[in-house]
PDB file of C-alpha atoms in Angstrom:
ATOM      1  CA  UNK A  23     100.634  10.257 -37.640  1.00 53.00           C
ATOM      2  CA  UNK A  24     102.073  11.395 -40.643  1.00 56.00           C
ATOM      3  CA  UNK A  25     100.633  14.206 -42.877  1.00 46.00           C
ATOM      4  CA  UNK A  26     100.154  10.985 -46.063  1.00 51.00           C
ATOM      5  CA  UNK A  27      98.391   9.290 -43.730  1.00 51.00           C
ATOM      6  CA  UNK A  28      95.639  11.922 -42.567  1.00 56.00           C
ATOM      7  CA  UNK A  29      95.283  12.849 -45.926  1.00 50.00           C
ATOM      8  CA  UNK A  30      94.746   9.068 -46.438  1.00 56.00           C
ATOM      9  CA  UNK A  31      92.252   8.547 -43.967  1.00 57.00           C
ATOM     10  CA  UNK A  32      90.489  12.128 -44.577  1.00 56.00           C
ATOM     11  CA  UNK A  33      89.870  11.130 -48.402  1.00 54.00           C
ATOM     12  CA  UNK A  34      88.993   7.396 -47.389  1.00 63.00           C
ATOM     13  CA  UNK A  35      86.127   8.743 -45.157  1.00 60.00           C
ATOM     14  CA  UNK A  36      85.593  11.853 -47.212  1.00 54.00           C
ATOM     15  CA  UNK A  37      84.130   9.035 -50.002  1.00 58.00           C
ATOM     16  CA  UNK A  38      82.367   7.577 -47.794  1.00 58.00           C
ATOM     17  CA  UNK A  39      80.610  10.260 -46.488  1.00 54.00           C
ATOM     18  CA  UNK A  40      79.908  11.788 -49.898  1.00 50.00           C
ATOM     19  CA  UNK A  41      78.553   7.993 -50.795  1.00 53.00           C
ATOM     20  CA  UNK A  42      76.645   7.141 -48.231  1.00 50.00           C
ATOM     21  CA  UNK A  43      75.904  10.322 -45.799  1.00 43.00           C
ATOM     22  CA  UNK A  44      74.377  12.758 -48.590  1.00 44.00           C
ATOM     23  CA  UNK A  45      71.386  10.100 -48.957  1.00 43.00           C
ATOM     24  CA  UNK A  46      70.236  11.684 -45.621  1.00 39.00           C
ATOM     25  CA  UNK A  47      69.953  15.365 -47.140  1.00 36.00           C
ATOM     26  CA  UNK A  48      66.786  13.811 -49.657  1.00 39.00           C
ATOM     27  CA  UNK A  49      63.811  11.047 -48.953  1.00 36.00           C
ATOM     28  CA  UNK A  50      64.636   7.564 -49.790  1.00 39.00           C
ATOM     29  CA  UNK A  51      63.345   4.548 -48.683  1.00 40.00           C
ATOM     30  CA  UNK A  52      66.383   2.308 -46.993  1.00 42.00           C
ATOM     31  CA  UNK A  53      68.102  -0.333 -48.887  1.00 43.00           C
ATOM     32  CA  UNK A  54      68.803  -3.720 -48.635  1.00 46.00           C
ATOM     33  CA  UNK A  55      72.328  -4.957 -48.691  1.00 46.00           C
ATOM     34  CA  UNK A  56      72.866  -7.789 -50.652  1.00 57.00           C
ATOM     35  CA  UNK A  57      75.130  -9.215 -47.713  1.00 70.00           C
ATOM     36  CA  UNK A  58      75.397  -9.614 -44.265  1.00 80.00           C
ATOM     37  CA  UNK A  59      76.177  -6.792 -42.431  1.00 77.00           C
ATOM     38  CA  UNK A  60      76.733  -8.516 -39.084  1.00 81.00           C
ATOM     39  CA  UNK A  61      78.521 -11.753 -40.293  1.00 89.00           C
ATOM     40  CA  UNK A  62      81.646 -11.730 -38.505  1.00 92.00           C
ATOM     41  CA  UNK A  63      85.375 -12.503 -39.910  1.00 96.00           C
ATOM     42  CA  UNK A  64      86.546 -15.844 -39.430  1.00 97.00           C
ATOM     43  CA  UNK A  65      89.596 -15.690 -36.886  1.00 97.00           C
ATOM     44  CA  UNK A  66      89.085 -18.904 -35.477  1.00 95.00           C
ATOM     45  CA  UNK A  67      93.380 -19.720 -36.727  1.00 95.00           C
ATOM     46  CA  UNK A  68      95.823 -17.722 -37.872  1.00 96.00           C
ATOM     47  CA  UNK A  69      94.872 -18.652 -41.780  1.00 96.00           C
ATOM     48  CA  UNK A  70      91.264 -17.603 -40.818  1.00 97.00           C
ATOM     49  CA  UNK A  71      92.575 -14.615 -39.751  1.00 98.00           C
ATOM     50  CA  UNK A  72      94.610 -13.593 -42.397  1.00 98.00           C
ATOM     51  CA  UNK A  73      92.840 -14.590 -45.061  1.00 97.00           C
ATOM     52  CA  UNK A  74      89.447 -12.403 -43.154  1.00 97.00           C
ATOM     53  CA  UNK A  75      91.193  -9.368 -43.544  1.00 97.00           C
ATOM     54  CA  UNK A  76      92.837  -9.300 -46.945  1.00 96.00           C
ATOM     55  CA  UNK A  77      90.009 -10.953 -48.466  1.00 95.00           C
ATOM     56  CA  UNK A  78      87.864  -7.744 -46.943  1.00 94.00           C
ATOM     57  CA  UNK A  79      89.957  -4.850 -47.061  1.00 92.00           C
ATOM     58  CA  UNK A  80      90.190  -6.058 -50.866  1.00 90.00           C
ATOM     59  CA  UNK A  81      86.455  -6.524 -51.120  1.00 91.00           C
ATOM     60  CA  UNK A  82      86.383  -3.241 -49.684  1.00 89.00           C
ATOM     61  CA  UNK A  83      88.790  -1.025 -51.879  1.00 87.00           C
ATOM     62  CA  UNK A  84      86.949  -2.601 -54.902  1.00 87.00           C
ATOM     63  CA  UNK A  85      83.312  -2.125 -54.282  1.00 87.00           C
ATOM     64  CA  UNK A  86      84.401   1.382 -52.821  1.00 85.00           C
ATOM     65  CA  UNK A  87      86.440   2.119 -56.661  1.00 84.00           C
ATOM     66  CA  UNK A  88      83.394   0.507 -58.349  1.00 86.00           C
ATOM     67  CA  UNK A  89      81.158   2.661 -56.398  1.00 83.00           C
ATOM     68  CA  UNK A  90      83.560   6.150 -56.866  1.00 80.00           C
ATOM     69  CA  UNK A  91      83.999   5.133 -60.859  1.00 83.00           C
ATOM     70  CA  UNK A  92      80.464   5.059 -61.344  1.00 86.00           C
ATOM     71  CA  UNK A  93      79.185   8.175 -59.301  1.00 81.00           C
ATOM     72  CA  UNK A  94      82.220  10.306 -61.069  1.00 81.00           C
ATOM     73  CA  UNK A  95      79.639   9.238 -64.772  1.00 87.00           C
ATOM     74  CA  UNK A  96      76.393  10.366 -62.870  1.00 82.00           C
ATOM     75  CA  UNK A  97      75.614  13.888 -63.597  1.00 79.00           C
ATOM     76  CA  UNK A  98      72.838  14.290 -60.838  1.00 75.00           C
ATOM     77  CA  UNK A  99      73.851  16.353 -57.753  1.00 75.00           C
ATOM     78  CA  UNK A 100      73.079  12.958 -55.012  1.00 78.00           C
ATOM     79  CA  UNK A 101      74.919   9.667 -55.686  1.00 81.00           C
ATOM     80  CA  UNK A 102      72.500   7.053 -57.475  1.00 85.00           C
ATOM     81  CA  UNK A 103      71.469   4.176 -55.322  1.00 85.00           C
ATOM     82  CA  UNK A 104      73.453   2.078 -56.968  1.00 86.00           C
ATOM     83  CA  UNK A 105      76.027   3.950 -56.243  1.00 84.00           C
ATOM     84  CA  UNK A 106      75.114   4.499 -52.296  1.00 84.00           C
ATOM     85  CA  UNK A 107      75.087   0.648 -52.319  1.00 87.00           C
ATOM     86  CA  UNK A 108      78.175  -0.304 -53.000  1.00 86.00           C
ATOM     87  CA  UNK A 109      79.539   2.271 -50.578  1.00 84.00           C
ATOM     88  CA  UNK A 110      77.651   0.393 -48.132  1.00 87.00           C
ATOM     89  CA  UNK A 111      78.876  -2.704 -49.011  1.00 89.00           C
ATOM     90  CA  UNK A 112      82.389  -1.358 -49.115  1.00 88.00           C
ATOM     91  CA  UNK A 113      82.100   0.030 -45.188  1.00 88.00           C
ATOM     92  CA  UNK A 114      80.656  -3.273 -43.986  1.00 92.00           C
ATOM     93  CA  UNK A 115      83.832  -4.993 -45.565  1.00 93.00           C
ATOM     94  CA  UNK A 116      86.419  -2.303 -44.106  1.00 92.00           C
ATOM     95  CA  UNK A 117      84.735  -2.968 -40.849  1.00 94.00           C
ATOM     96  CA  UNK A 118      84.980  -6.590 -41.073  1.00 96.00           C
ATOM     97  CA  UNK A 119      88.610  -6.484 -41.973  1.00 96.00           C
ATOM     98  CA  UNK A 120      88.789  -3.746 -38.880  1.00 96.00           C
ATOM     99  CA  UNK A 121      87.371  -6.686 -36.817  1.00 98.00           C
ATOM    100  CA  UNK A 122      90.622  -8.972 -37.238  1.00 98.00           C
ATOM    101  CA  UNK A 123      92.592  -6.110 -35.428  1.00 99.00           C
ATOM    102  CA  UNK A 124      92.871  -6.034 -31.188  1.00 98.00           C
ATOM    103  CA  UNK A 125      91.926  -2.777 -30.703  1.00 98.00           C
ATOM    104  CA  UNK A 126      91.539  -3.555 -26.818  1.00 96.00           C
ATOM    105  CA  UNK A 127      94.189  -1.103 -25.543  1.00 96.00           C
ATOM    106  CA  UNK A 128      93.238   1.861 -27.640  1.00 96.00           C
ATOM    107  CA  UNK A 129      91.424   4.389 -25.327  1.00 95.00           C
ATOM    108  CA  UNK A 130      87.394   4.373 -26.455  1.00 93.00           C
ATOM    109  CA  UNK A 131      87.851   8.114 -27.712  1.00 94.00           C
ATOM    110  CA  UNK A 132      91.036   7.145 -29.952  1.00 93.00           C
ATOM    111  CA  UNK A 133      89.774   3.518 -30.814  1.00 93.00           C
ATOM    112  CA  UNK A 134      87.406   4.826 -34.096  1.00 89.00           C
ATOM    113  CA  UNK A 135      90.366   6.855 -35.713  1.00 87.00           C
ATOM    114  CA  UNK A 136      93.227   4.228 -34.840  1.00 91.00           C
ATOM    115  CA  UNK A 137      91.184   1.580 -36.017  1.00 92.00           C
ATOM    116  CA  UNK A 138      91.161   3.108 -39.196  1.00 89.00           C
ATOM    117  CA  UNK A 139      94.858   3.970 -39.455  1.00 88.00           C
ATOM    118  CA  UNK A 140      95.705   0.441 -38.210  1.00 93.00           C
ATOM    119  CA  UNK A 141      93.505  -1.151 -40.783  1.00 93.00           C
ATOM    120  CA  UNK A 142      95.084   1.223 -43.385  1.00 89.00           C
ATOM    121  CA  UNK A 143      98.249   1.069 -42.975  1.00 90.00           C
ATOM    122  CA  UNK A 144      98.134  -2.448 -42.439  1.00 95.00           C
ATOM    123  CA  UNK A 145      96.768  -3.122 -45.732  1.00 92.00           C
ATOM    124  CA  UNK A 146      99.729  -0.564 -47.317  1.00 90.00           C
ATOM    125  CA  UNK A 147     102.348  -2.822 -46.156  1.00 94.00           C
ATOM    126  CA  UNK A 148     100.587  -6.146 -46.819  1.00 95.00           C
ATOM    127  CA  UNK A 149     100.341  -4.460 -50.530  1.00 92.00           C
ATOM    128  CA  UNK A 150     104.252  -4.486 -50.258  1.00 93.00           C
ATOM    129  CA  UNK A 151     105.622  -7.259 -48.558  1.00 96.00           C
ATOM    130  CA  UNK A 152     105.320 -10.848 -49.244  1.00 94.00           C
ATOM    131  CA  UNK A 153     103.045 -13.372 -47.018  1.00 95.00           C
ATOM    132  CA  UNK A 154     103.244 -16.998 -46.721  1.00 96.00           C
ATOM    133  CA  UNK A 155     100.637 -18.975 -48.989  1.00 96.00           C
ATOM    134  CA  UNK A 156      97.391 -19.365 -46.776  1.00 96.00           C
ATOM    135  CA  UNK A 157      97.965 -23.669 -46.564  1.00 96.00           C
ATOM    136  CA  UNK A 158     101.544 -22.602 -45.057  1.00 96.00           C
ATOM    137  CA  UNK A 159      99.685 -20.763 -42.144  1.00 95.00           C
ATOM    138  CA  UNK A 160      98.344 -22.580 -39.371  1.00 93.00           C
ATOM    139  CA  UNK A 161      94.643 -23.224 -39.890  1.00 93.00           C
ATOM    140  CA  UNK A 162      91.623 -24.362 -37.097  1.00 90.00           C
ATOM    141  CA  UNK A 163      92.509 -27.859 -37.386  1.00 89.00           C
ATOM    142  CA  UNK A 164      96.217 -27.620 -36.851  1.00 88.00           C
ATOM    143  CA  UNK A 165      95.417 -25.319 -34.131  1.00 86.00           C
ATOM    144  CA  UNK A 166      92.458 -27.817 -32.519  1.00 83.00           C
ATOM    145  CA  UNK A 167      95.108 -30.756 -33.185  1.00 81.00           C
ATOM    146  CA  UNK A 168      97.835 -29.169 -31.008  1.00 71.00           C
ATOM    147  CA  UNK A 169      95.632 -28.365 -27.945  1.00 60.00           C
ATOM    148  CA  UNK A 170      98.885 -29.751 -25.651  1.00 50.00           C
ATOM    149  CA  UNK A 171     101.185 -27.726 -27.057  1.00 46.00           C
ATOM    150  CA  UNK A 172      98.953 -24.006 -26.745  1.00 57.00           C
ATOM    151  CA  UNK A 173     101.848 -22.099 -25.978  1.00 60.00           C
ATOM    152  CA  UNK A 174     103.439 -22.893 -29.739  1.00 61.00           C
ATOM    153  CA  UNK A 175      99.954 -22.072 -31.427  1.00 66.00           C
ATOM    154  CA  UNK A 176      98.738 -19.133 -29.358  1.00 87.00           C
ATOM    155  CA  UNK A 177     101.098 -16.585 -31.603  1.00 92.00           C
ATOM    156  CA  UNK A 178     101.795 -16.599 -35.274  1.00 94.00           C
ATOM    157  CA  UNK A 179     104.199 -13.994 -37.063  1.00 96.00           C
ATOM    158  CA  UNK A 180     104.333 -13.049 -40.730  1.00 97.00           C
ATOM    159  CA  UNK A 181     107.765 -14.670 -41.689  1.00 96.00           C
ATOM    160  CA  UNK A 182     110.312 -11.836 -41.816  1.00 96.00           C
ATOM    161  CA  UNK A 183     107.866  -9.479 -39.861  1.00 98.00           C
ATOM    162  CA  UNK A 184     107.061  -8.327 -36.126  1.00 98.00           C
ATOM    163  CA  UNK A 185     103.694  -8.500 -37.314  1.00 98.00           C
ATOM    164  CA  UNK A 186     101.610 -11.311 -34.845  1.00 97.00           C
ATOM    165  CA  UNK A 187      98.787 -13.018 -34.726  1.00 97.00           C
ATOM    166  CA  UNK A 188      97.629 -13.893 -31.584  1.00 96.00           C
ATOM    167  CA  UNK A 189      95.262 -15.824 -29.575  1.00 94.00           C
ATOM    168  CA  UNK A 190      93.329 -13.854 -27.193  1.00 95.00           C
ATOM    169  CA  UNK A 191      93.006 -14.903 -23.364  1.00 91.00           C
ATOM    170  CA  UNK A 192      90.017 -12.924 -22.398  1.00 92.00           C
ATOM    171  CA  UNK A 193      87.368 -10.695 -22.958  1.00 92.00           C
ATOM    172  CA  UNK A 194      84.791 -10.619 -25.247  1.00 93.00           C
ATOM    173  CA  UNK A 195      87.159 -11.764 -27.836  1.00 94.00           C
ATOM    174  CA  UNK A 196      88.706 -15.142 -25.878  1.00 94.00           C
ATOM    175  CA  UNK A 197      89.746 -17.610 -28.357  1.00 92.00           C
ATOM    176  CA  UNK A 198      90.094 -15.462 -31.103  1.00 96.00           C
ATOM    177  CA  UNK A 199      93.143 -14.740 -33.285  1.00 97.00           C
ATOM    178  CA  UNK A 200      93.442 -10.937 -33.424  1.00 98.00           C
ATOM    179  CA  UNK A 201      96.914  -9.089 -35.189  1.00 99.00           C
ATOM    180  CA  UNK A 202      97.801  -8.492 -31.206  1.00 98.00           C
ATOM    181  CA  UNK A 203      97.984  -4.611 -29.692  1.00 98.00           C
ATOM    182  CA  UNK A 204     101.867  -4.739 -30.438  1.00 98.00           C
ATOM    183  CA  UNK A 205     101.009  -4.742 -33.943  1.00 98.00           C
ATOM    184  CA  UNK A 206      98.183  -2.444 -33.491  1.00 98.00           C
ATOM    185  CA  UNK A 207     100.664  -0.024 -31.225  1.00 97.00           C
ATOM    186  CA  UNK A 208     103.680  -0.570 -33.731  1.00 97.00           C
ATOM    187  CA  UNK A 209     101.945  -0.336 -37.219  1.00 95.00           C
ATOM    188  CA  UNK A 210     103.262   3.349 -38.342  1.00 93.00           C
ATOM    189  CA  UNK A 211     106.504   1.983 -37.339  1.00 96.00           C
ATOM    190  CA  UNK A 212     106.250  -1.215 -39.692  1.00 97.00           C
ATOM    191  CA  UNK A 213     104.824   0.852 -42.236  1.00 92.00           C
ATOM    192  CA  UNK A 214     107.389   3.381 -42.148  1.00 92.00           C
ATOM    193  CA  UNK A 215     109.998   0.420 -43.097  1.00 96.00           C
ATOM    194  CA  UNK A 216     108.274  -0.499 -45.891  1.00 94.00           C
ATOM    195  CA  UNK A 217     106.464   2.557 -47.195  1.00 89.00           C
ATOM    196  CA  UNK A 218     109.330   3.284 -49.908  1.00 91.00           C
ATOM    197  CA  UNK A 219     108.930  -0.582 -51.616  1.00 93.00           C
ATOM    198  CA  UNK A 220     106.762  -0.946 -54.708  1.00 92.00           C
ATOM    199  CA  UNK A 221     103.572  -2.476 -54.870  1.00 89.00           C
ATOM    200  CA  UNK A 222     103.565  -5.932 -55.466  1.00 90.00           C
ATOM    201  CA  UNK A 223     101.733  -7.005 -58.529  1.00 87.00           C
ATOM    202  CA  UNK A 224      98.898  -6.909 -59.245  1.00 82.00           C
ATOM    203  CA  UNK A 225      97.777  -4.544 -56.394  1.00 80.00           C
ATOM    204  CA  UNK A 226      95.105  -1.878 -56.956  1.00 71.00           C
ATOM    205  CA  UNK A 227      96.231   1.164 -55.467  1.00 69.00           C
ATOM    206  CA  UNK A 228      94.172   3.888 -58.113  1.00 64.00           C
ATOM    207  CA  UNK A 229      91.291   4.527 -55.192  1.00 60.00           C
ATOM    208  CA  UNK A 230      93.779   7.267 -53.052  1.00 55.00           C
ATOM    209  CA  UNK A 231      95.438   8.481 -56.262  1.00 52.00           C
ATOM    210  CA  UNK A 232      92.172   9.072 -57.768  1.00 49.00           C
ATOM    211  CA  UNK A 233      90.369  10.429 -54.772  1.00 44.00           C
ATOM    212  CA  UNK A 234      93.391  12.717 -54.766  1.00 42.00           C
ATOM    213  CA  UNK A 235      92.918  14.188 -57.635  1.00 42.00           C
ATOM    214  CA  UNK A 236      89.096  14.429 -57.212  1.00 43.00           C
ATOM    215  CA  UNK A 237      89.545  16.671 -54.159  1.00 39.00           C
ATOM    216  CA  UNK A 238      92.581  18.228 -55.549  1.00 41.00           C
ATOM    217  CA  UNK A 239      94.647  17.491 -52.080  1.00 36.00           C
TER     218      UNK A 239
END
């Protein structure tokens, strides 16, 4: 792991923490999250899939700027609960974006921290590269219609890309489509390749700068 990337991942749960942890040090009732915490991602195709995780690794760099932006105007010494909230909100989403990843052969100590990384990094190249429009990638019906052919529709990859989707076989995830452990295992690698393109437009990549500066790393 590269020293960008643990300062990446240090900042990214360094906001958290300050967000959400420091509630702890004073009493305040719990709040309510406007969403649901344990909905889970749809991965039931490849589009499900894909469109699961961008949609909430986006969801979840917004409401985490929102929240950062806000709590940087506060003068008290705790984040507001507004403030707290949306951090909330913003973990639930990077968790539900984590959730699209096959993290089954990471070793349970590793499997927090490469989780992260994965979901990271996977998100920096996806900010780079170009992916197919979500009706070009198979959806639940094409992959329900094609039941005969399972072998064809049990693995999609990102035109241009090593980067799979794939059904899994067994487990507590069977029948799922999961960015497979090769992706997982090979992501620094992918990233690596594409680390020195620009972001594409329209990409909102001001929560590390800022966070940067904040903690003057």
């Amino acid at each position: 792991m590269t020293l960008k990337w643990r300062l990446v991942k240090r900042i990214f749960l360094a906001l958290l923490t300050l967000l959400v942890l420091q509630s702890s040090l004073r009493a305040n009732p719990a709040l309510k999250t406007p969403i649901t915490p344990l909905a889970p991602p749809d991965t039931s195709s490849p589009q499900g899939t894909m469109i699961s995780f961008v949609k909430n690794i986006n969801q979840s760099y917004e409401t985490l700027i929102v929240a950062y932006n806000q709590y940087q105007q506060e003068l008290g010494l705790f984040p507001s609960d507004y403030v707290r909230e949306r951090a909330r909100q913003a973990e639930i989403f990077f968790k539900r974006a984590e959730r699209c990843l096959n993290l089954s052969e990471i070793p349970p100590r590793l499997k927090k921290d490469k989780g992260l990384e994965a979901t990271l990094m996977l998100k920096a190249i996806f900010d780079r590269i170009e992916i197919p429009a979500y009706d070009d990638i198979p959806d639940s019906e094409v992959v329900s219609a094609n039941t005969k052919f399972s072998d064809e529709f049990s693995k999609w990859t990102i035109p241009n890309t090593e980067i799979d989707i794939v059904k899994v076989e067994e487990g507590v995830n069977e029948g799922e489509f999961l960015f497979s452990p090769e992706t997982v295992a090979r992501i620094e690698e992918f990233y690596k390749k594409v680390k020195a393109l620009p972001y594409k437009s329209g990409v909102n990549n001001s929560l590390t700068k800022s966070m940067i500066i904040y903690y003057n790393l």
